[in-house]
mmCIF file of C-alpha atoms and ligand atoms in Angstrom:
data_model
loop_
_atom_site.group_PDB
_atom_site.id
_atom_site.type_symbol
_atom_site.label_atom_id
_atom_site.label_comp_id
_atom_site.label_asym_id
_atom_site.label_seq_id
_atom_site.Cartn_x
_atom_site.Cartn_y
_atom_site.Cartn_z
ATOM 1 C CA UNK A 573 128.735 82.919 107.279
ATOM 2 C CA UNK A 574 127.504 79.373 108.064
ATOM 3 C CA UNK A 575 129.489 76.377 106.835
ATOM 4 C CA UNK A 576 129.403 76.198 103.033
ATOM 5 C CA UNK A 577 127.127 73.174 102.740
ATOM 6 C CA UNK A 578 124.761 74.569 105.389
ATOM 7 C CA UNK A 579 124.633 77.939 103.644
ATOM 8 C CA UNK A 580 123.786 76.305 100.304
ATOM 9 C CA UNK A 581 121.109 74.067 101.779
ATOM 10 C CA UNK A 582 119.532 76.923 103.710
ATOM 11 C CA UNK A 583 119.636 79.295 100.747
ATOM 12 C CA UNK A 584 117.928 76.764 98.458
ATOM 13 C CA UNK A 585 115.263 76.044 101.084
ATOM 14 C CA UNK A 586 114.602 79.747 101.577
ATOM 15 C CA UNK A 587 114.399 80.377 97.809
ATOM 16 C CA UNK A 588 111.874 77.553 97.496
ATOM 17 C CA UNK A 589 109.740 79.202 100.191
ATOM 18 C CA UNK A 590 110.143 82.706 98.781
ATOM 19 C CA UNK A 591 109.278 81.730 95.188
ATOM 20 C CA UNK A 592 105.976 79.877 95.031
ATOM 21 C CA UNK A 593 105.497 80.702 91.331
ATOM 22 C CA UNK A 594 107.851 81.825 88.589
ATOM 23 C CA UNK A 595 110.914 84.038 88.830
ATOM 24 C CA UNK A 596 113.403 85.716 86.563
ATOM 25 C CA UNK A 597 116.994 86.459 87.392
ATOM 26 C CA UNK A 598 119.149 89.216 86.010
ATOM 27 C CA UNK A 599 122.201 87.293 84.900
ATOM 28 C CA UNK A 600 125.305 89.267 83.918
ATOM 29 C CA UNK A 601 127.606 86.245 83.741
ATOM 30 C CA UNK A 602 129.560 87.487 86.735
ATOM 31 C CA UNK A 603 130.131 85.236 89.708
ATOM 32 C CA UNK A 604 127.414 86.851 91.875
ATOM 33 C CA UNK A 605 124.555 86.473 89.424
ATOM 34 C CA UNK A 606 125.707 83.032 88.247
ATOM 35 C CA UNK A 607 125.757 81.766 91.846
ATOM 36 C CA UNK A 608 122.358 83.311 92.552
ATOM 37 C CA UNK A 609 121.047 81.687 89.352
ATOM 38 C CA UNK A 610 122.545 78.303 90.252
ATOM 39 C CA UNK A 611 120.939 78.386 93.712
ATOM 40 C CA UNK A 612 117.583 79.591 92.385
ATOM 41 C CA UNK A 613 117.526 77.007 89.619
ATOM 42 C CA UNK A 614 118.261 74.246 92.129
ATOM 43 C CA UNK A 615 115.370 75.607 94.196
ATOM 44 C CA UNK A 616 112.685 76.082 91.529
ATOM 45 C CA UNK A 617 114.021 74.431 88.349
ATOM 46 C CA UNK A 618 112.312 75.591 85.157
ATOM 47 C CA UNK A 619 110.167 78.070 87.036
ATOM 48 C CA UNK A 620 113.282 80.257 86.805
ATOM 49 C CA UNK A 621 114.267 82.179 83.676
ATOM 50 C CA UNK A 622 117.722 83.785 83.550
ATOM 51 C CA UNK A 623 117.848 86.971 81.486
ATOM 52 C CA UNK A 624 121.128 88.249 80.101
ATOM 53 C CA UNK A 625 120.886 91.725 78.613
ATOM 54 C CA UNK A 626 123.408 92.677 75.960
ATOM 55 C CA UNK A 627 123.593 96.404 76.649
ATOM 56 C CA UNK A 628 126.272 97.096 74.049
ATOM 57 C CA UNK A 629 128.500 97.824 77.044
ATOM 58 C CA UNK A 630 129.806 94.328 77.622
ATOM 59 C CA UNK A 631 133.402 93.147 77.456
ATOM 60 C CA UNK A 632 134.788 91.734 74.218
ATOM 61 C CA UNK A 633 133.377 88.240 73.635
ATOM 62 C CA UNK A 634 131.279 88.471 76.827
ATOM 63 C CA UNK A 635 127.896 87.636 75.320
ATOM 64 C CA UNK A 636 129.209 84.476 73.628
ATOM 65 C CA UNK A 637 131.004 83.426 76.814
ATOM 66 C CA UNK A 638 127.917 83.918 78.959
ATOM 67 C CA UNK A 639 125.743 82.104 76.415
ATOM 68 C CA UNK A 640 128.114 79.124 76.620
ATOM 69 C CA UNK A 641 128.146 79.248 80.427
ATOM 70 C CA UNK A 642 124.367 79.402 80.692
ATOM 71 C CA UNK A 643 123.914 76.599 78.156
ATOM 72 C CA UNK A 644 126.355 74.503 80.171
ATOM 73 C CA UNK A 645 124.512 74.889 83.454
ATOM 74 C CA UNK A 646 121.190 73.805 82.040
ATOM 75 C CA UNK A 647 119.477 76.909 83.448
ATOM 76 C CA UNK A 648 116.520 78.161 81.435
ATOM 77 C CA UNK A 649 117.797 81.412 79.830
ATOM 78 C CA UNK A 650 117.138 84.168 77.319
ATOM 79 C CA UNK A 651 119.498 86.721 75.786
ATOM 80 C CA UNK A 652 118.031 90.146 75.085
ATOM 81 C CA UNK A 653 119.764 92.508 72.634
ATOM 82 C CA UNK A 654 119.210 96.051 73.870
ATOM 83 C CA UNK A 655 122.346 97.988 72.859
ATOM 84 C CA UNK A 656 120.530 100.669 70.867
ATOM 85 C CA UNK A 657 118.133 101.423 73.738
ATOM 86 C CA UNK A 658 120.957 101.804 76.261
ATOM 87 C CA UNK A 659 123.043 104.119 74.055
ATOM 88 C CA UNK A 660 119.954 106.159 73.340
ATOM 89 C CA UNK A 661 119.138 106.581 77.018
ATOM 90 C CA UNK A 662 122.748 107.555 77.799
ATOM 91 C CA UNK A 663 123.033 110.181 75.067
ATOM 92 C CA UNK A 664 124.535 113.399 76.445
ATOM 93 C CA UNK A 665 124.771 112.060 80.032
ATOM 94 C CA UNK A 666 128.111 112.557 81.800
ATOM 95 C CA UNK A 667 127.287 112.460 85.514
ATOM 96 C CA UNK A 668 128.307 109.077 87.024
ATOM 97 C CA UNK A 669 125.310 108.716 89.343
ATOM 98 C CA UNK A 670 122.914 109.695 86.594
ATOM 99 C CA UNK A 671 124.482 107.098 84.296
ATOM 100 C CA UNK A 672 124.070 104.426 86.955
ATOM 101 C CA UNK A 673 120.439 105.364 87.578
ATOM 102 C CA UNK A 674 119.587 105.393 83.862
ATOM 103 C CA UNK A 675 121.217 102.013 83.312
ATOM 104 C CA UNK A 676 119.504 100.539 86.372
ATOM 105 C CA UNK A 677 116.172 101.802 85.132
ATOM 106 C CA UNK A 678 116.704 100.462 81.591
ATOM 107 C CA UNK A 679 117.566 97.050 83.025
ATOM 108 C CA UNK A 680 114.403 97.071 85.099
ATOM 109 C CA UNK A 681 112.256 97.958 82.084
ATOM 110 C CA UNK A 682 113.736 95.006 80.174
ATOM 111 C CA UNK A 683 113.193 92.689 83.136
ATOM 112 C CA UNK A 684 109.613 93.860 83.620
ATOM 113 C CA UNK A 685 108.845 93.100 79.995
ATOM 114 C CA UNK A 686 110.481 89.667 80.155
ATOM 115 C CA UNK A 687 108.820 88.885 83.488
ATOM 116 C CA UNK A 688 105.435 89.776 82.009
ATOM 117 C CA UNK A 689 105.969 87.421 79.081
ATOM 118 C CA UNK A 690 107.192 84.600 81.360
ATOM 119 C CA UNK A 691 104.595 85.211 84.073
ATOM 120 C CA UNK A 692 107.184 85.822 86.804
ATOM 121 C CA UNK A 693 106.287 87.503 90.055
ATOM 122 C CA UNK A 694 109.754 87.400 91.568
ATOM 123 C CA UNK A 695 113.063 88.951 90.584
ATOM 124 C CA UNK A 696 116.146 87.178 91.922
ATOM 125 C CA UNK A 697 119.238 89.342 92.146
ATOM 126 C CA UNK A 698 122.873 88.559 92.873
ATOM 127 C CA UNK A 699 123.253 91.552 95.209
ATOM 128 C CA UNK A 700 126.078 91.052 97.708
ATOM 129 C CA UNK A 701 126.942 92.941 100.887
ATOM 130 C CA UNK A 702 129.282 95.619 99.436
ATOM 131 C CA UNK A 703 126.633 96.520 96.808
ATOM 132 C CA UNK A 704 124.089 97.688 99.360
ATOM 133 C CA UNK A 705 126.638 98.969 101.846
ATOM 134 C CA UNK A 706 128.138 101.295 99.235
ATOM 135 C CA UNK A 707 124.754 102.243 97.812
ATOM 136 C CA UNK A 708 123.838 103.919 101.120
ATOM 137 C CA UNK A 709 120.915 102.904 103.306
ATOM 138 C CA UNK A 710 119.806 106.097 104.931
ATOM 139 C CA UNK A 711 122.505 105.959 107.598
ATOM 140 C CA UNK A 712 125.475 105.449 105.276
ATOM 141 C CA UNK A 713 126.622 107.828 102.579
ATOM 142 C CA UNK A 714 126.025 106.788 98.968
ATOM 143 C CA UNK A 715 129.411 105.998 97.485
ATOM 144 C CA UNK A 716 127.917 104.618 94.276
ATOM 145 C CA UNK A 717 124.408 103.504 93.433
ATOM 146 C CA UNK A 718 125.057 99.931 92.464
ATOM 147 C CA UNK A 719 122.628 99.372 89.670
ATOM 148 C CA UNK A 720 121.122 96.284 91.213
ATOM 149 C CA UNK A 721 120.357 98.264 94.375
ATOM 150 C CA UNK A 722 119.923 101.918 93.527
ATOM 151 C CA UNK A 723 117.954 101.472 90.328
ATOM 152 C CA UNK A 724 114.923 99.593 91.630
ATOM 153 C CA UNK A 725 111.736 101.627 91.208
ATOM 154 C CA UNK A 726 109.227 101.782 94.057
ATOM 155 C CA UNK A 727 106.454 100.508 91.780
ATOM 156 C CA UNK A 728 108.348 97.404 90.658
ATOM 157 C CA UNK A 729 105.712 94.789 89.993
ATOM 158 C CA UNK A 730 107.900 91.952 91.282
ATOM 159 C CA UNK A 731 109.136 90.851 94.678
ATOM 160 C CA UNK A 732 112.898 91.011 94.949
ATOM 161 C CA UNK A 733 114.775 87.987 96.309
ATOM 162 C CA UNK A 734 118.480 88.340 97.163
ATOM 163 C CA UNK A 735 120.010 85.068 98.352
ATOM 164 C CA UNK A 736 123.583 86.438 98.548
ATOM 165 C CA UNK A 737 122.789 89.668 100.360
ATOM 166 C CA UNK A 738 124.944 88.935 103.374
ATOM 167 C CA UNK A 739 127.961 87.545 101.568
ATOM 168 C CA UNK A 740 131.222 89.189 100.524
ATOM 169 C CA UNK A 741 132.920 88.442 97.232
ATOM 170 C CA UNK A 742 135.396 85.904 98.609
ATOM 171 C CA UNK A 743 132.509 84.012 100.232
ATOM 172 C CA UNK A 744 130.513 84.050 96.987
ATOM 173 C CA UNK A 745 133.518 82.525 95.231
ATOM 174 C CA UNK A 746 133.615 79.745 97.845
ATOM 175 C CA UNK A 747 129.932 79.016 97.199
ATOM 176 C CA UNK A 748 130.596 79.119 93.427
ATOM 177 C CA UNK A 749 133.372 76.532 93.738
ATOM 178 C CA UNK A 750 131.194 74.313 95.933
ATOM 179 C CA UNK A 751 128.384 74.475 93.335
ATOM 180 C CA UNK A 752 130.760 73.960 90.398
ATOM 181 C CA UNK A 753 129.807 77.336 88.894
ATOM 182 C CA UNK A 754 132.305 78.098 86.130
ATOM 183 C CA UNK A 755 132.323 81.830 86.776
ATOM 184 C CA UNK A 756 133.957 81.244 90.183
ATOM 185 C CA UNK A 757 137.335 82.624 89.158
ATOM 186 C CA UNK A 758 136.126 85.425 86.871
ATOM 187 C CA UNK A 759 137.208 88.859 87.918
ATOM 188 C CA UNK A 760 134.428 91.175 89.105
ATOM 189 C CA UNK A 761 132.650 93.261 86.498
ATOM 190 C CA UNK A 762 130.322 96.110 87.482
ATOM 191 C CA UNK A 763 126.600 95.944 86.681
ATOM 192 C CA UNK A 764 126.639 99.182 84.644
ATOM 193 C CA UNK A 765 129.484 97.556 82.715
ATOM 194 C CA UNK A 766 131.746 99.634 80.476
ATOM 195 C CA UNK A 767 129.567 102.731 81.016
ATOM 196 C CA UNK A 768 131.390 103.387 84.300
ATOM 197 C CA UNK A 769 134.738 102.890 82.553
ATOM 198 C CA UNK A 770 133.868 105.471 79.911
ATOM 199 C CA UNK A 771 134.206 108.789 81.694
ATOM 200 C CA UNK A 772 132.122 111.483 80.090
ATOM 201 C CA UNK A 773 129.523 110.596 77.491
ATOM 202 C CA UNK A 774 129.037 106.931 76.652
ATOM 203 C CA UNK A 775 128.870 106.698 72.875
ATOM 204 C CA UNK A 776 129.174 103.532 70.786
ATOM 205 C CA UNK A 777 132.600 104.784 69.650
ATOM 206 C CA UNK A 778 133.840 105.362 73.220
ATOM 207 C CA UNK A 779 132.444 102.020 74.322
ATOM 208 C CA UNK A 780 134.354 100.332 71.501
ATOM 209 C CA UNK A 781 137.630 102.006 72.546
ATOM 210 C CA UNK A 782 137.294 101.030 76.184
ATOM 211 C CA UNK A 783 136.164 97.511 75.230
ATOM 212 C CA UNK A 784 139.309 97.001 73.147
ATOM 213 C CA UNK A 785 141.523 98.608 75.815
ATOM 214 C CA UNK A 786 140.020 96.382 78.540
ATOM 215 C CA UNK A 787 140.611 93.357 76.345
ATOM 216 C CA UNK A 788 144.266 94.301 75.833
ATOM 217 C CA UNK A 789 144.810 94.894 79.575
ATOM 218 C CA UNK A 790 143.194 91.560 80.454
ATOM 219 C CA UNK A 791 145.067 89.672 77.759
ATOM 220 C CA UNK A 792 148.528 91.082 78.532
ATOM 221 C CA UNK A 793 148.147 90.734 82.297
ATOM 222 C CA UNK A 794 146.939 87.153 81.979
ATOM 223 C CA UNK A 795 149.865 86.357 79.667
ATOM 224 C CA UNK A 796 152.343 87.938 82.095
ATOM 225 C CA UNK A 797 150.831 86.034 85.028
ATOM 226 C CA UNK A 798 150.961 82.723 83.120
ATOM 227 C CA UNK A 799 154.610 83.420 82.286
ATOM 228 C CA UNK A 800 155.326 83.867 86.017
ATOM 229 C CA UNK A 801 156.180 87.573 85.675
ATOM 230 C CA UNK A 802 153.540 88.670 88.163
ATOM 231 C CA UNK A 803 150.605 87.486 90.226
ATOM 232 C CA UNK A 804 147.177 87.852 88.699
ATOM 233 C CA UNK A 805 145.607 90.941 90.323
ATOM 234 C CA UNK A 806 142.135 90.727 91.891
ATOM 235 C CA UNK A 807 140.750 93.010 89.195
ATOM 236 C CA UNK A 808 142.339 94.664 86.146
ATOM 237 C CA UNK A 809 140.875 96.773 83.357
ATOM 238 C CA UNK A 810 141.082 100.009 81.368
ATOM 239 C CA UNK A 811 139.254 103.306 81.702
ATOM 240 C CA UNK A 812 138.711 105.836 78.929
ATOM 241 C CA UNK A 813 139.215 109.405 80.137
ATOM 242 C CA UNK A 814 137.304 112.388 78.788
ATOM 243 C CA UNK A 815 140.480 114.439 78.403
ATOM 244 C CA UNK A 816 142.499 114.801 75.250
ATOM 245 C CA UNK A 817 146.188 115.480 75.148
ATOM 246 C CA UNK A 818 148.774 116.412 72.575
ATOM 247 C CA UNK A 819 150.918 113.701 71.066
ATOM 248 C CA UNK A 820 152.894 112.994 67.960
ATOM 249 C CA UNK A 821 151.982 110.521 65.243
ATOM 250 C CA UNK A 822 154.890 110.044 62.806
ATOM 251 C CA UNK A 823 155.889 113.669 62.287
ATOM 252 C CA UNK A 824 152.387 115.046 62.788
ATOM 253 C CA UNK A 825 150.712 116.567 65.792
ATOM 254 C CA UNK A 826 148.008 114.366 67.329
ATOM 255 C CA UNK A 827 145.323 115.353 69.801
ATOM 256 C CA UNK A 828 144.057 112.078 71.149
ATOM 257 C CA UNK A 829 142.295 110.294 73.962
ATOM 258 C CA UNK A 830 143.812 108.932 77.164
ATOM 259 C CA UNK A 831 143.379 105.450 78.584
ATOM 260 C CA UNK A 832 144.082 104.698 82.241
ATOM 261 C CA UNK A 833 145.051 101.196 83.316
ATOM 262 C CA UNK A 834 143.653 100.057 86.674
ATOM 263 C CA UNK A 835 144.731 96.883 88.483
ATOM 264 C CA UNK A 836 144.217 96.152 92.159
ATOM 265 C CA UNK A 837 144.794 93.599 94.857
ATOM 266 C CA UNK A 838 141.814 93.094 97.165
ATOM 267 C CA UNK A 839 139.928 90.452 99.128
ATOM 268 C CA UNK A 840 136.382 91.705 98.971
ATOM 269 C CA UNK A 841 136.483 94.963 96.990
ATOM 270 C CA UNK A 842 135.823 97.055 100.100
ATOM 271 C CA UNK A 843 139.456 98.142 100.253
ATOM 272 C CA UNK A 844 142.153 97.671 97.618
ATOM 273 C CA UNK A 845 145.771 98.422 96.890
ATOM 274 C CA UNK A 846 147.045 99.140 93.423
ATOM 275 C CA UNK A 847 148.878 96.212 91.849
ATOM 276 C CA UNK A 848 152.639 96.498 91.446
ATOM 277 C CA UNK A 849 152.652 95.514 87.786
ATOM 278 C CA UNK A 850 156.190 95.126 86.381
ATOM 279 C CA UNK A 851 157.117 98.097 84.204
ATOM 280 C CA UNK A 852 157.855 95.931 81.169
ATOM 281 C CA UNK A 853 154.275 94.572 81.313
ATOM 282 C CA UNK A 854 152.887 98.116 81.503
ATOM 283 C CA UNK A 855 155.133 98.982 78.591
ATOM 284 C CA UNK A 856 153.662 96.190 76.438
ATOM 285 C CA UNK A 857 150.116 97.251 77.398
ATOM 286 C CA UNK A 858 150.713 100.929 76.541
ATOM 287 C CA UNK A 859 152.350 100.095 73.219
ATOM 288 C CA UNK A 860 149.630 97.637 72.216
ATOM 289 C CA UNK A 861 146.817 100.044 73.112
ATOM 290 C CA UNK A 862 148.322 102.984 71.216
ATOM 291 C CA UNK A 863 149.252 100.792 68.226
ATOM 292 C CA UNK A 864 145.844 99.137 68.008
ATOM 293 C CA UNK A 865 143.972 102.431 68.289
ATOM 294 C CA UNK A 866 146.504 104.736 66.617
ATOM 295 C CA UNK A 867 144.048 107.309 65.402
ATOM 296 C CA UNK A 868 142.166 107.495 68.695
ATOM 297 C CA UNK A 869 144.424 106.950 71.722
ATOM 298 C CA UNK A 870 147.838 108.563 72.147
ATOM 299 C CA UNK A 871 148.415 108.335 75.907
ATOM 300 C CA UNK A 872 148.214 105.570 78.527
ATOM 301 C CA UNK A 873 148.592 106.191 82.271
ATOM 302 C CA UNK A 874 148.686 103.861 85.273
ATOM 303 C CA UNK A 875 146.497 104.487 88.321
ATOM 304 C CA UNK A 876 148.548 104.184 91.524
ATOM 305 C CA UNK A 877 145.914 105.010 94.118
ATOM 306 C CA UNK A 878 144.498 102.679 96.725
ATOM 307 C CA UNK A 879 140.899 102.326 97.929
ATOM 308 C CA UNK A 880 140.408 104.445 99.982
ATOM 309 C CA UNK A 881 140.795 107.233 99.005
ATOM 310 C CA UNK A 882 139.886 106.108 95.445
ATOM 311 C CA UNK A 883 137.354 103.486 94.543
ATOM 312 C CA UNK A 884 138.267 100.609 92.233
ATOM 313 C CA UNK A 885 136.134 101.713 89.294
ATOM 314 C CA UNK A 886 136.484 105.377 88.356
ATOM 315 C CA UNK A 887 132.748 106.086 88.468
HETATM 316 P P1 XMP B 2397 134.259 100.259 93.710
HETATM 317 O O1 XMP B 2397 134.468 100.918 92.398
HETATM 318 O O2 XMP B 2397 133.044 100.752 94.423
HETATM 319 O O3 XMP B 2397 133.974 98.758 93.378
HETATM 320 O O4 XMP B 2397 135.474 100.309 94.595
HETATM 321 C C1 XMP B 2397 134.045 97.668 94.254
HETATM 322 C C2 XMP B 2397 133.781 96.428 93.446
HETATM 323 O O5 XMP B 2397 132.426 96.425 92.999
HETATM 324 C C3 XMP B 2397 132.362 96.420 91.571
HETATM 325 N N1 XMP B 2397 131.250 97.312 91.209
HETATM 326 C C4 XMP B 2397 129.994 96.883 90.997
HETATM 327 N N2 XMP B 2397 129.461 95.648 91.041
HETATM 328 N N3 XMP B 2397 127.336 96.548 90.470
HETATM 329 C C5 XMP B 2397 128.120 95.487 90.770
HETATM 330 O O6 XMP B 2397 127.625 94.350 90.786
HETATM 331 C C6 XMP B 2397 127.802 97.822 90.396
HETATM 332 O O7 XMP B 2397 127.061 98.763 90.122
HETATM 333 C C7 XMP B 2397 129.203 97.988 90.687
HETATM 334 N N4 XMP B 2397 130.006 99.083 90.738
HETATM 335 C C8 XMP B 2397 131.257 98.636 91.062
HETATM 336 C C9 XMP B 2397 133.705 96.922 91.088
HETATM 337 O O8 XMP B 2397 134.011 96.450 89.782
HETATM 338 C C10 XMP B 2397 134.622 96.366 92.162
HETATM 339 O O9 XMP B 2397 134.930 95.006 91.945
#
């Protein structure tokens, strides 16, 4: 990568050339899309509209947080509520690649509609290098179809502009800090959101369980890191498994769901090692998850695999 200042100047210049008219940007609130939005808005000002889609699969409090972040930056934005549509499209679907494709397609339909209303001919995306590398390019195997790469239809009526295409996550964070983008220290969050943390069918009920479990994992790990018990991992979250297991609730048999906790150390997400979380922190997480969701979850496990052979997300 060029020097930071040079990269920023060049990227803004290129965006100005690439976008003669209006553009929309798919803004998830993550560092990649917020940096892409910040660069594009510096390049074309109010000719850019940032679209945040509430898919019903966002983290707890995410929509409010992103709204505040977007308001703060002064970028022209719009929040689209589309939860019902996403759950509808995902009904009965359990295959991870199919889920990703459906979600990617839904996103595109929303963006097409918004672009039509705004008169945009360009779609800016926060795609970064690992997204397209892992999505396969004809020579590489498809590890996962990242929704911002694999879900684009051939007949998309907009030109795609990807200012961060050659950067890795750590480099995007450097650009974010240089631009004063608040999302710079946020942990990564996948485009298909909680759908890829809900193994099996994604129902509103399952999404709610994994949302609460992710919130508990984030909250307890952040508390433990602030108390000096551990370092903050690169990424940390919960996954809802499609298996049930036998447990005991008071003196009654329970047959409940299982939540896996995932936390990793990484630099760019391309490889990762599982985080050595102190056992007492895991203990607090497991107890809080099973107490909060007594009638639903009766088992919590910790994922101790590295990438490779695993990936960070489970789907
Ligand atoms: P994996 O699971 O492939 O993830 O080891 C590597 C990093 O990428 C994030 N991830 C995604 N990010 N769109 C994104 O923008 C996606 O479709 C996507 N899938 C995974 C993942 O959270 C991890 O940080």
